[in-house]
Each structure stands twice: as C-alpha cells, then as structure tokens.
PDB file of C-alpha atoms in Angstrom:
ATOM      1  CA  UNK A   1      96.605 119.172 135.748  1.00 78.00           C
ATOM      2  CA  UNK A   2      93.750 118.200 138.032  1.00 92.00           C
ATOM      3  CA  UNK A   3      93.645 118.541 141.791  1.00 96.00           C
ATOM      4  CA  UNK A   4      93.503 121.621 144.016  1.00 98.00           C
ATOM      5  CA  UNK A   5      95.969 124.512 144.238  1.00 98.00           C
ATOM      6  CA  UNK A   6      95.866 127.921 145.864  1.00 98.00           C
ATOM      7  CA  UNK A   7      97.672 131.235 145.919  1.00 98.00           C
ATOM      8  CA  UNK A   8      97.572 133.837 148.675  1.00 98.00           C
ATOM      9  CA  UNK A   9      98.025 137.437 147.649  1.00 98.00           C
ATOM     10  CA  UNK A  10      98.451 140.502 149.799  1.00 98.00           C
ATOM     11  CA  UNK A  11      96.225 142.831 147.824  1.00 97.00           C
ATOM     12  CA  UNK A  12      97.167 145.733 150.086  1.00 95.00           C
ATOM     13  CA  UNK A  13     100.721 145.623 148.836  1.00 95.00           C
ATOM     14  CA  UNK A  14     100.304 143.919 145.486  1.00 97.00           C
ATOM     15  CA  UNK A  15     102.614 141.109 146.570  1.00 97.00           C
ATOM     16  CA  UNK A  16     102.436 137.395 147.265  1.00 98.00           C
ATOM     17  CA  UNK A  17     101.735 136.595 150.915  1.00 98.00           C
ATOM     18  CA  UNK A  18     104.446 134.239 152.209  1.00 98.00           C
ATOM     19  CA  UNK A  19     104.278 132.344 155.489  1.00 98.00           C
ATOM     20  CA  UNK A  20     100.472 132.054 155.593  1.00 98.00           C
ATOM     21  CA  UNK A  21      99.254 128.855 157.205  1.00 98.00           C
ATOM     22  CA  UNK A  22      96.488 127.074 155.337  1.00 98.00           C
ATOM     23  CA  UNK A  23      94.463 124.233 156.770  1.00 98.00           C
ATOM     24  CA  UNK A  24      92.967 121.931 154.188  1.00 98.00           C
ATOM     25  CA  UNK A  25      90.001 119.775 155.165  1.00 98.00           C
ATOM     26  CA  UNK A  26      87.518 117.546 153.429  1.00 98.00           C
ATOM     27  CA  UNK A  27      83.983 116.561 154.286  1.00 97.00           C
ATOM     28  CA  UNK A  28      83.745 112.988 155.489  1.00 97.00           C
ATOM     29  CA  UNK A  29      80.629 111.485 156.996  1.00 95.00           C
ATOM     30  CA  UNK A  30      79.091 114.859 157.705  1.00 95.00           C
ATOM     31  CA  UNK A  31      82.145 116.359 159.421  1.00 96.00           C
ATOM     32  CA  UNK A  32      85.237 118.230 158.307  1.00 97.00           C
ATOM     33  CA  UNK A  33      88.404 116.163 158.567  1.00 98.00           C
ATOM     34  CA  UNK A  34      91.710 118.049 158.582  1.00 98.00           C
ATOM     35  CA  UNK A  35      93.836 116.614 155.781  1.00 97.00           C
ATOM     36  CA  UNK A  36      96.923 118.789 156.037  1.00 97.00           C
ATOM     37  CA  UNK A  37      98.303 122.076 157.213  1.00 98.00           C
ATOM     38  CA  UNK A  38     100.683 123.874 154.882  1.00 98.00           C
ATOM     39  CA  UNK A  39     102.440 127.238 154.739  1.00 98.00           C
ATOM     40  CA  UNK A  40     102.773 129.460 151.687  1.00 98.00           C
ATOM     41  CA  UNK A  41     106.218 129.925 150.177  1.00 98.00           C
ATOM     42  CA  UNK A  42     107.867 133.138 149.003  1.00 98.00           C
ATOM     43  CA  UNK A  43     105.586 133.134 145.965  1.00 98.00           C
ATOM     44  CA  UNK A  44     102.430 132.889 148.087  1.00 98.00           C
ATOM     45  CA  UNK A  45     101.866 129.372 146.768  1.00 98.00           C
ATOM     46  CA  UNK A  46     102.405 125.972 148.304  1.00 98.00           C
ATOM     47  CA  UNK A  47     105.447 123.914 147.305  1.00 97.00           C
ATOM     48  CA  UNK A  48     103.211 120.989 146.424  1.00 97.00           C
ATOM     49  CA  UNK A  49      99.583 121.030 145.261  1.00 97.00           C
ATOM     50  CA  UNK A  50      97.064 121.181 148.088  1.00 98.00           C
ATOM     51  CA  UNK A  51      95.606 118.026 146.578  1.00 97.00           C
ATOM     52  CA  UNK A  52      97.508 116.235 143.799  1.00 97.00           C
ATOM     53  CA  UNK A  53      95.477 115.368 140.723  1.00 95.00           C
ATOM     54  CA  UNK A  54      95.796 111.619 141.245  1.00 95.00           C
ATOM     55  CA  UNK A  55      94.252 111.969 144.719  1.00 95.00           C
ATOM     56  CA  UNK A  56      91.323 114.122 143.603  1.00 94.00           C
ATOM     57  CA  UNK A  57      87.901 112.858 144.574  1.00 95.00           C
ATOM     58  CA  UNK A  58      84.538 114.469 144.059  1.00 96.00           C
ATOM     59  CA  UNK A  59      83.410 116.033 147.298  1.00 97.00           C
ATOM     60  CA  UNK A  60      83.395 119.077 149.505  1.00 98.00           C
ATOM     61  CA  UNK A  61      86.613 120.740 150.547  1.00 98.00           C
ATOM     62  CA  UNK A  62      87.644 123.556 152.823  1.00 98.00           C
ATOM     63  CA  UNK A  63      90.605 125.916 152.915  1.00 98.00           C
ATOM     64  CA  UNK A  64      91.125 128.015 156.027  1.00 98.00           C
ATOM     65  CA  UNK A  65      93.555 130.860 155.505  1.00 98.00           C
ATOM     66  CA  UNK A  66      95.280 132.109 158.649  1.00 98.00           C
ATOM     67  CA  UNK A  67      95.779 135.619 157.368  1.00 98.00           C
ATOM     68  CA  UNK A  68      95.356 137.193 160.789  1.00 97.00           C
ATOM     69  CA  UNK A  69      98.849 136.236 161.924  1.00 96.00           C
ATOM     70  CA  UNK A  70     100.260 137.345 158.587  1.00 97.00           C
ATOM     71  CA  UNK A  71      98.536 140.736 158.595  1.00 97.00           C
ATOM     72  CA  UNK A  72      99.673 141.534 162.127  1.00 95.00           C
ATOM     73  CA  UNK A  73     103.293 141.331 161.000  1.00 94.00           C
ATOM     74  CA  UNK A  74     102.784 144.065 158.404  1.00 94.00           C
ATOM     75  CA  UNK A  75     103.926 147.576 159.224  1.00 91.00           C
ATOM     76  CA  UNK A  76     101.070 150.002 159.578  1.00 92.00           C
ATOM     77  CA  UNK A  77      98.475 147.335 160.333  1.00 95.00           C
ATOM     78  CA  UNK A  78      96.972 147.352 163.786  1.00 93.00           C
ATOM     79  CA  UNK A  79      94.578 144.767 165.115  1.00 93.00           C
ATOM     80  CA  UNK A  80      91.785 147.343 165.035  1.00 93.00           C
ATOM     81  CA  UNK A  81      92.117 147.457 161.235  1.00 94.00           C
ATOM     82  CA  UNK A  82      91.515 143.753 160.757  1.00 97.00           C
ATOM     83  CA  UNK A  83      87.892 143.143 159.825  1.00 98.00           C
ATOM     84  CA  UNK A  84      88.275 139.921 157.854  1.00 98.00           C
ATOM     85  CA  UNK A  85      88.457 136.936 160.207  1.00 97.00           C
ATOM     86  CA  UNK A  86      90.654 134.086 158.943  1.00 97.00           C
ATOM     87  CA  UNK A  87      88.610 133.339 155.831  1.00 98.00           C
ATOM     88  CA  UNK A  88      87.249 129.860 155.270  1.00 98.00           C
ATOM     89  CA  UNK A  89      86.512 128.876 151.687  1.00 98.00           C
ATOM     90  CA  UNK A  90      84.250 125.854 151.191  1.00 98.00           C
ATOM     91  CA  UNK A  91      83.805 124.481 147.710  1.00 98.00           C
ATOM     92  CA  UNK A  92      82.781 121.373 145.839  1.00 97.00           C
ATOM     93  CA  UNK A  93      84.834 119.423 143.345  1.00 97.00           C
ATOM     94  CA  UNK A  94      82.332 117.895 140.960  1.00 94.00           C
ATOM     95  CA  UNK A  95      84.666 116.849 138.110  1.00 94.00           C
ATOM     96  CA  UNK A  96      87.929 115.258 139.247  1.00 95.00           C
ATOM     97  CA  UNK A  97      89.438 115.655 135.782  1.00 95.00           C
ATOM     98  CA  UNK A  98      89.400 119.429 136.182  1.00 96.00           C
ATOM     99  CA  UNK A  99      91.886 121.615 137.980  1.00 97.00           C
ATOM    100  CA  UNK A 100      90.526 123.680 140.870  1.00 97.00           C
ATOM    101  CA  UNK A 101      92.652 126.728 141.590  1.00 98.00           C
ATOM    102  CA  UNK A 102      91.275 128.673 144.552  1.00 98.00           C
ATOM    103  CA  UNK A 103      93.176 131.915 145.203  1.00 98.00           C
ATOM    104  CA  UNK A 104      92.750 134.147 148.242  1.00 98.00           C
ATOM    105  CA  UNK A 105      93.282 137.887 147.881  1.00 98.00           C
ATOM    106  CA  UNK A 106      93.351 139.609 151.219  1.00 97.00           C
ATOM    107  CA  UNK A 107      93.742 142.914 152.967  1.00 97.00           C
ATOM    108  CA  UNK A 108      92.796 143.775 156.552  1.00 98.00           C
ATOM    109  CA  UNK A 109      89.359 144.977 155.422  1.00 97.00           C
ATOM    110  CA  UNK A 110      88.598 142.813 152.404  1.00 98.00           C
ATOM    111  CA  UNK A 111      88.982 139.346 151.026  1.00 98.00           C
ATOM    112  CA  UNK A 112      88.225 137.836 147.643  1.00 98.00           C
ATOM    113  CA  UNK A 113      88.225 134.286 146.372  1.00 98.00           C
ATOM    114  CA  UNK A 114      87.174 132.674 143.127  1.00 98.00           C
ATOM    115  CA  UNK A 115      87.724 129.682 140.931  1.00 97.00           C
ATOM    116  CA  UNK A 116      90.885 130.614 139.092  1.00 94.00           C
ATOM    117  CA  UNK A 117      93.030 128.690 136.650  1.00 90.00           C
TER     118      UNK A 117
ATOM    119  CA  UNK B   1      82.814 157.828 114.403  1.00 51.00           C
ATOM    120  CA  UNK B   2      83.358 161.393 115.558  1.00 55.00           C
ATOM    121  CA  UNK B   3      82.426 162.732 118.972  1.00 54.00           C
ATOM    122  CA  UNK B   4      79.088 164.191 117.897  1.00 53.00           C
ATOM    123  CA  UNK B   5      77.999 160.953 116.326  1.00 54.00           C
ATOM    124  CA  UNK B   6      79.020 159.098 119.462  1.00 52.00           C
ATOM    125  CA  UNK B   7      77.066 161.484 121.680  1.00 49.00           C
ATOM    126  CA  UNK B   8      73.978 160.995 119.588  1.00 51.00           C
ATOM    127  CA  UNK B   9      74.262 157.272 120.245  1.00 48.00           C
ATOM    128  CA  UNK B  10      74.183 157.746 124.024  1.00 44.00           C
ATOM    129  CA  UNK B  11      70.504 156.922 124.604  1.00 43.00           C
ATOM    130  CA  UNK B  12      70.826 153.709 122.637  1.00 43.00           C
ATOM    131  CA  UNK B  13      73.912 152.651 124.534  1.00 40.00           C
ATOM    132  CA  UNK B  14      72.195 153.184 127.853  1.00 41.00           C
ATOM    133  CA  UNK B  15      69.116 151.309 126.740  1.00 40.00           C
ATOM    134  CA  UNK B  16      71.231 148.279 125.971  1.00 40.00           C
ATOM    135  CA  UNK B  17      72.888 147.915 129.369  1.00 41.00           C
ATOM    136  CA  UNK B  18      71.972 144.861 131.375  1.00 42.00           C
ATOM    137  CA  UNK B  19      70.325 147.032 134.029  1.00 43.00           C
ATOM    138  CA  UNK B  20      68.174 148.654 131.376  1.00 40.00           C
ATOM    139  CA  UNK B  21      67.021 145.304 130.086  1.00 40.00           C
ATOM    140  CA  UNK B  22      66.315 143.926 133.521  1.00 43.00           C
ATOM    141  CA  UNK B  23      64.531 147.098 134.544  1.00 41.00           C
ATOM    142  CA  UNK B  24      62.294 146.827 131.530  1.00 41.00           C
ATOM    143  CA  UNK B  25      61.440 143.303 132.560  1.00 40.00           C
ATOM    144  CA  UNK B  26      62.889 141.738 129.433  1.00 39.00           C
ATOM    145  CA  UNK B  27      66.386 140.982 130.670  1.00 38.00           C
ATOM    146  CA  UNK B  28      65.706 137.312 131.142  1.00 40.00           C
ATOM    147  CA  UNK B  29      64.042 136.847 127.802  1.00 39.00           C
ATOM    148  CA  UNK B  30      66.683 138.806 125.951  1.00 39.00           C
ATOM    149  CA  UNK B  31      69.527 136.889 127.548  1.00 38.00           C
ATOM    150  CA  UNK B  32      67.895 133.526 127.043  1.00 39.00           C
ATOM    151  CA  UNK B  33      67.958 134.096 123.296  1.00 39.00           C
ATOM    152  CA  UNK B  34      71.727 134.376 123.234  1.00 40.00           C
ATOM    153  CA  UNK B  35      73.379 130.974 122.832  1.00 41.00           C
ATOM    154  CA  UNK B  36      75.556 130.079 125.770  1.00 40.00           C
ATOM    155  CA  UNK B  37      74.072 132.838 127.889  1.00 40.00           C
ATOM    156  CA  UNK B  38      71.490 130.624 129.540  1.00 41.00           C
ATOM    157  CA  UNK B  39      73.264 130.712 132.862  1.00 43.00           C
ATOM    158  CA  UNK B  40      72.896 134.469 132.975  1.00 44.00           C
ATOM    159  CA  UNK B  41      69.165 134.553 132.378  1.00 44.00           C
ATOM    160  CA  UNK B  42      67.772 137.299 134.543  1.00 47.00           C
ATOM    161  CA  UNK B  43      67.366 137.836 138.284  1.00 48.00           C
ATOM    162  CA  UNK B  44      65.338 135.598 140.567  1.00 48.00           C
ATOM    163  CA  UNK B  45      61.742 135.644 139.317  1.00 47.00           C
ATOM    164  CA  UNK B  46      60.439 135.479 142.870  1.00 45.00           C
ATOM    165  CA  UNK B  47      62.130 138.750 143.739  1.00 45.00           C
ATOM    166  CA  UNK B  48      62.363 141.054 140.735  1.00 43.00           C
ATOM    167  CA  UNK B  49      64.831 143.870 141.009  1.00 43.00           C
ATOM    168  CA  UNK B  50      63.761 147.446 140.578  1.00 44.00           C
ATOM    169  CA  UNK B  51      65.411 149.774 138.086  1.00 42.00           C
ATOM    170  CA  UNK B  52      68.324 151.406 139.803  1.00 45.00           C
ATOM    171  CA  UNK B  53      67.700 149.410 142.934  1.00 50.00           C
ATOM    172  CA  UNK B  54      71.401 149.256 143.706  1.00 51.00           C
ATOM    173  CA  UNK B  55      71.396 153.010 144.237  1.00 51.00           C
ATOM    174  CA  UNK B  56      68.895 152.971 147.094  1.00 57.00           C
ATOM    175  CA  UNK B  57      71.528 153.130 149.813  1.00 63.00           C
ATOM    176  CA  UNK B  58      70.773 155.473 152.678  1.00 64.00           C
ATOM    177  CA  UNK B  59      71.980 158.928 151.712  1.00 66.00           C
ATOM    178  CA  UNK B  60      73.239 159.863 155.148  1.00 71.00           C
ATOM    179  CA  UNK B  61      74.624 157.436 157.716  1.00 72.00           C
ATOM    180  CA  UNK B  62      76.030 160.048 160.079  1.00 72.00           C
ATOM    181  CA  UNK B  63      74.390 160.060 163.478  1.00 75.00           C
ATOM    182  CA  UNK B  64      73.125 156.504 163.230  1.00 85.00           C
ATOM    183  CA  UNK B  65      73.872 154.264 166.191  1.00 91.00           C
ATOM    184  CA  UNK B  66      75.947 151.085 166.192  1.00 96.00           C
ATOM    185  CA  UNK B  67      74.679 148.486 163.758  1.00 96.00           C
ATOM    186  CA  UNK B  68      75.627 145.696 161.419  1.00 98.00           C
ATOM    187  CA  UNK B  69      74.105 145.947 157.967  1.00 97.00           C
ATOM    188  CA  UNK B  70      74.412 143.696 154.928  1.00 98.00           C
ATOM    189  CA  UNK B  71      74.272 144.249 151.196  1.00 98.00           C
ATOM    190  CA  UNK B  72      74.332 141.252 148.891  1.00 98.00           C
ATOM    191  CA  UNK B  73      75.190 142.083 145.294  1.00 98.00           C
ATOM    192  CA  UNK B  74      74.884 139.551 142.490  1.00 98.00           C
ATOM    193  CA  UNK B  75      77.777 140.279 140.140  1.00 98.00           C
ATOM    194  CA  UNK B  76      76.694 137.385 137.926  1.00 97.00           C
ATOM    195  CA  UNK B  77      73.450 139.061 136.875  1.00 96.00           C
ATOM    196  CA  UNK B  78      74.353 142.662 137.713  1.00 97.00           C
ATOM    197  CA  UNK B  79      71.460 142.938 140.160  1.00 97.00           C
ATOM    198  CA  UNK B  80      70.936 143.137 143.912  1.00 98.00           C
ATOM    199  CA  UNK B  81      71.212 139.728 145.542  1.00 98.00           C
ATOM    200  CA  UNK B  82      67.511 139.420 146.370  1.00 98.00           C
ATOM    201  CA  UNK B  83      66.194 136.442 148.282  1.00 98.00           C
ATOM    202  CA  UNK B  84      69.569 135.313 149.685  1.00 98.00           C
ATOM    203  CA  UNK B  85      69.132 133.286 152.856  1.00 98.00           C
ATOM    204  CA  UNK B  86      71.807 134.097 155.464  1.00 98.00           C
ATOM    205  CA  UNK B  87      72.436 132.509 158.857  1.00 98.00           C
ATOM    206  CA  UNK B  88      74.206 134.819 161.310  1.00 98.00           C
ATOM    207  CA  UNK B  89      76.128 133.320 164.189  1.00 98.00           C
ATOM    208  CA  UNK B  90      78.761 134.349 166.699  1.00 98.00           C
ATOM    209  CA  UNK B  91      81.747 132.320 167.817  1.00 98.00           C
ATOM    210  CA  UNK B  92      81.656 130.969 171.356  1.00 98.00           C
ATOM    211  CA  UNK B  93      84.654 128.840 172.192  1.00 95.00           C
ATOM    212  CA  UNK B  94      85.232 126.528 169.236  1.00 92.00           C
ATOM    213  CA  UNK B  95      81.680 126.680 167.915  1.00 96.00           C
ATOM    214  CA  UNK B  96      79.394 129.229 166.311  1.00 97.00           C
ATOM    215  CA  UNK B  97      76.125 129.950 168.088  1.00 98.00           C
ATOM    216  CA  UNK B  98      73.235 130.806 165.735  1.00 98.00           C
ATOM    217  CA  UNK B  99      71.721 134.255 166.267  1.00 98.00           C
ATOM    218  CA  UNK B 100      69.225 134.603 163.449  1.00 98.00           C
ATOM    219  CA  UNK B 101      68.403 133.717 159.879  1.00 98.00           C
ATOM    220  CA  UNK B 102      67.469 136.481 157.471  1.00 98.00           C
ATOM    221  CA  UNK B 103      66.563 136.758 153.800  1.00 98.00           C
ATOM    222  CA  UNK B 104      67.593 139.741 151.711  1.00 98.00           C
ATOM    223  CA  UNK B 105      64.900 141.856 150.110  1.00 98.00           C
ATOM    224  CA  UNK B 106      64.576 143.128 146.544  1.00 97.00           C
ATOM    225  CA  UNK B 107      67.406 145.617 147.084  1.00 97.00           C
ATOM    226  CA  UNK B 108      69.801 142.970 148.394  1.00 98.00           C
ATOM    227  CA  UNK B 109      69.576 144.364 151.915  1.00 97.00           C
ATOM    228  CA  UNK B 110      67.656 143.194 154.928  1.00 97.00           C
ATOM    229  CA  UNK B 111      64.622 145.123 156.133  1.00 95.00           C
ATOM    230  CA  UNK B 112      66.267 145.713 159.511  1.00 96.00           C
ATOM    231  CA  UNK B 113      69.950 145.787 160.445  1.00 97.00           C
ATOM    232  CA  UNK B 114      71.323 142.329 161.251  1.00 98.00           C
ATOM    233  CA  UNK B 115      72.302 143.690 164.650  1.00 98.00           C
ATOM    234  CA  UNK B 116      71.278 147.009 166.138  1.00 96.00           C
ATOM    235  CA  UNK B 117      72.448 149.042 169.114  1.00 94.00           C
ATOM    236  CA  UNK B 118      72.833 146.817 172.187  1.00 95.00           C
ATOM    237  CA  UNK B 119      72.504 143.656 170.096  1.00 96.00           C
ATOM    238  CA  UNK B 120      75.817 144.513 168.433  1.00 97.00           C
ATOM    239  CA  UNK B 121      78.552 142.904 170.500  1.00 97.00           C
ATOM    240  CA  UNK B 122      82.249 142.655 169.874  1.00 98.00           C
ATOM    241  CA  UNK B 123      83.139 139.205 168.625  1.00 98.00           C
ATOM    242  CA  UNK B 124      83.891 136.860 165.776  1.00 98.00           C
ATOM    243  CA  UNK B 125      80.925 136.409 163.471  1.00 98.00           C
ATOM    244  CA  UNK B 126      79.965 134.131 160.640  1.00 98.00           C
ATOM    245  CA  UNK B 127      77.325 134.854 158.032  1.00 98.00           C
ATOM    246  CA  UNK B 128      76.523 131.616 156.219  1.00 98.00           C
ATOM    247  CA  UNK B 129      75.147 132.543 152.809  1.00 98.00           C
ATOM    248  CA  UNK B 130      73.064 130.066 150.801  1.00 98.00           C
ATOM    249  CA  UNK B 131      74.602 130.577 147.356  1.00 98.00           C
ATOM    250  CA  UNK B 132      73.446 127.319 145.822  1.00 97.00           C
ATOM    251  CA  UNK B 133      69.845 127.905 146.843  1.00 97.00           C
ATOM    252  CA  UNK B 134      70.053 131.455 145.497  1.00 98.00           C
ATOM    253  CA  UNK B 135      71.372 130.493 142.087  1.00 97.00           C
ATOM    254  CA  UNK B 136      68.951 127.571 141.828  1.00 96.00           C
ATOM    255  CA  UNK B 137      66.134 130.112 142.191  1.00 96.00           C
ATOM    256  CA  UNK B 138      67.568 132.199 139.351  1.00 94.00           C
ATOM    257  CA  UNK B 139      67.511 129.181 137.061  1.00 91.00           C
ATOM    258  CA  UNK B 140      71.245 129.459 136.378  1.00 91.00           C
ATOM    259  CA  UNK B 141      72.743 126.392 134.714  1.00 92.00           C
ATOM    260  CA  UNK B 142      75.532 125.271 137.035  1.00 93.00           C
ATOM    261  CA  UNK B 143      77.215 122.058 138.110  1.00 91.00           C
ATOM    262  CA  UNK B 144      75.531 120.062 140.841  1.00 88.00           C
ATOM    263  CA  UNK B 145      76.716 120.427 143.478  1.00 93.00           C
ATOM    264  CA  UNK B 146      77.772 123.936 142.590  1.00 95.00           C
ATOM    265  CA  UNK B 147      81.351 125.070 143.227  1.00 97.00           C
ATOM    266  CA  UNK B 148      80.050 127.293 146.039  1.00 98.00           C
ATOM    267  CA  UNK B 149      77.126 126.015 148.112  1.00 97.00           C
ATOM    268  CA  UNK B 150      76.973 127.330 151.667  1.00 98.00           C
ATOM    269  CA  UNK B 151      79.495 130.151 151.938  1.00 98.00           C
ATOM    270  CA  UNK B 152      80.856 131.229 155.333  1.00 98.00           C
ATOM    271  CA  UNK B 153      81.636 134.937 155.526  1.00 98.00           C
ATOM    272  CA  UNK B 154      83.727 135.482 158.637  1.00 98.00           C
ATOM    273  CA  UNK B 155      84.478 138.859 160.124  1.00 98.00           C
ATOM    274  CA  UNK B 156      85.341 140.513 163.412  1.00 98.00           C
ATOM    275  CA  UNK B 157      83.530 143.284 165.216  1.00 98.00           C
ATOM    276  CA  UNK B 158      86.093 144.815 167.521  1.00 97.00           C
ATOM    277  CA  UNK B 159      84.334 147.995 168.595  1.00 96.00           C
ATOM    278  CA  UNK B 160      80.626 147.666 169.328  1.00 96.00           C
ATOM    279  CA  UNK B 161      80.208 151.451 169.332  1.00 96.00           C
ATOM    280  CA  UNK B 162      80.813 151.668 165.572  1.00 96.00           C
ATOM    281  CA  UNK B 163      78.674 151.039 162.503  1.00 96.00           C
ATOM    282  CA  UNK B 164      79.639 148.015 160.434  1.00 97.00           C
ATOM    283  CA  UNK B 165      78.462 147.571 156.868  1.00 97.00           C
ATOM    284  CA  UNK B 166      79.119 144.241 155.183  1.00 98.00           C
ATOM    285  CA  UNK B 167      78.813 144.220 151.401  1.00 98.00           C
ATOM    286  CA  UNK B 168      79.169 140.817 149.749  1.00 98.00           C
ATOM    287  CA  UNK B 169      79.759 140.758 145.993  1.00 98.00           C
ATOM    288  CA  UNK B 170      79.222 137.302 144.576  1.00 98.00           C
ATOM    289  CA  UNK B 171      78.910 135.052 141.565  1.00 98.00           C
ATOM    290  CA  UNK B 172      78.541 131.251 141.440  1.00 97.00           C
ATOM    291  CA  UNK B 173      82.339 131.062 141.130  1.00 98.00           C
ATOM    292  CA  UNK B 174      83.645 133.592 143.602  1.00 98.00           C
ATOM    293  CA  UNK B 175      82.908 136.293 146.110  1.00 98.00           C
ATOM    294  CA  UNK B 176      84.389 139.290 147.831  1.00 98.00           C
ATOM    295  CA  UNK B 177      83.434 140.947 151.055  1.00 98.00           C
ATOM    296  CA  UNK B 178      84.752 143.925 152.915  1.00 98.00           C
ATOM    297  CA  UNK B 179      84.066 146.418 155.606  1.00 97.00           C
ATOM    298  CA  UNK B 180      81.977 149.035 153.856  1.00 96.00           C
ATOM    299  CA  UNK B 181      80.426 152.187 155.200  1.00 90.00           C
TER     300      UNK B 181
END
C-alpha cells in the first residue's frame, strides 16, 4: 500500500492517543496548503489513510499534531509540564510507489517521529 | 565460552565499537568496505568527532543562570551532530520571527547557549534544523530529496527563570527531542 498514514501514541502511558487533531498540508507553489484536518480514532490512527495511495504525488508534506489539547486532558499533566509544542513533521515523498508511515510518539516533555512501516 | 574467556576478550570488543573506530580515524574507511554500509560511512569530514566527545557535557549545571542549550546527536553514525545548521525563531502572532542562526561544533553543541539570561524569554520557539545539508556533508547515500530536509523542532519555554536543555537525537529517517537537563 502506498500513500501516507500515521499513528499517534501516548508514550507516557503506553497507549494509543485518541482524539488528537492532525492537520495535513502539502507544499504548493512555495507555500503550505492545508489538505485536510482529521482526528485520531480509539486506536490512535485515522479511519482513512492521510493520503490514499492512488492520490500520492512526489512532494513535500506536513503533519501538525495537536497534542497540546490532548495532553491537557490527562490526569497529572499540568501546562507547566508541557515542553513539546504541537509538533510539526515535514517530510518528502520521493517514490510514490512506497508507503510512508509517519508515527508520532509523544509525552509532555518528549516527542519522536520516524519513517515507520 | 566461559566467563574468564569472555573477560579476556573485553579489550577486543571495545576496540571494535563504532566509537573506537571513529576515534581512531578509520571509522569511515572501515565502514566503506562493508557492502551496503556506504550510507553509514563516518562522521562529517569537515568536523571530525573526538574520541568520547559525547561525554563532554558540563559536569555541574547547578548555579547556572537561565539559558537554552542544544545538543545535536547523530544516531545514524553514533557521533555528535557536528556542523548542523540551526535557525532559532520565536512565534509572534501567526509567524515565527528569526532570532539567530547557529552551527553546532565538534561536540554537537553550540559554543554559547542559544539564549542566555535576559535573552531567554517565555514563548513558543522553533529550531529549524538543516538535516539534508548535514547528511549531504557526511556523504550518506540517501534519496533526493531526503525524507527529512528542514526539520522544525518546536518547544515552549514557560518559565524564563529556568534552564532549558534541548537534546535532539536524529537520523535521516527520524528524530526525537526532549527537555533535558
């Protein structure tokens, strides 16, 4: 499967992070254009791929994870603990035949992303 | 192999770690010989790492005033992230206002704190890190454009009276950052 998918994990609790808003944008003519805004499901994933394989184009993409609102709902987390500011992941798709899975692992003080599978 | 035999092997095992090879200045050459390992060939030639350079953190931080410090660590090569260009900016309204551009030294740190004392203000910051430029300098074989090119690291300073340390662990395919100490 080609295209782009993601997965948001609450690494503080070792659980998926549901209800996280993700804004997906692509670079067009030197500016970021918002393509869609989605919310993670109970599994921390999106019900549909961020970008279906048949719509994949080579280019630059951006995922903005609104983890701030999510983290503030968690017991024991105060705003003073939150160091990571809604992380923005920018990446290039160079081969549209490949699948780009871009997970986000977050805690109030740390975030991690990588090309997954 | 029994325990004694294993212990006797210790020096050899240490000599064969990546850090040992890089420190001896032969890491690149040794890795380049291995088929398929081309992308991992050594640290940036322009900024050679020192043996044990990752251990040169200040021993005592207590008593230091408010500051923002950075440590870039190349988890692809197992070396400090030397020669990484970083643009620091602060959010004002909907835009980020550039503050300064810095380049990490041989130990993956900057010579001076990114922000020191009164220059450290509460706010939303972005450190734009030039990954693609960095890995191009190492000679790593990667797609063009690379998966990660210009990487925004966004974080919040909420209390300007505290020290903030920002370690960034990175490879061409991923990164992690956190509030360190």
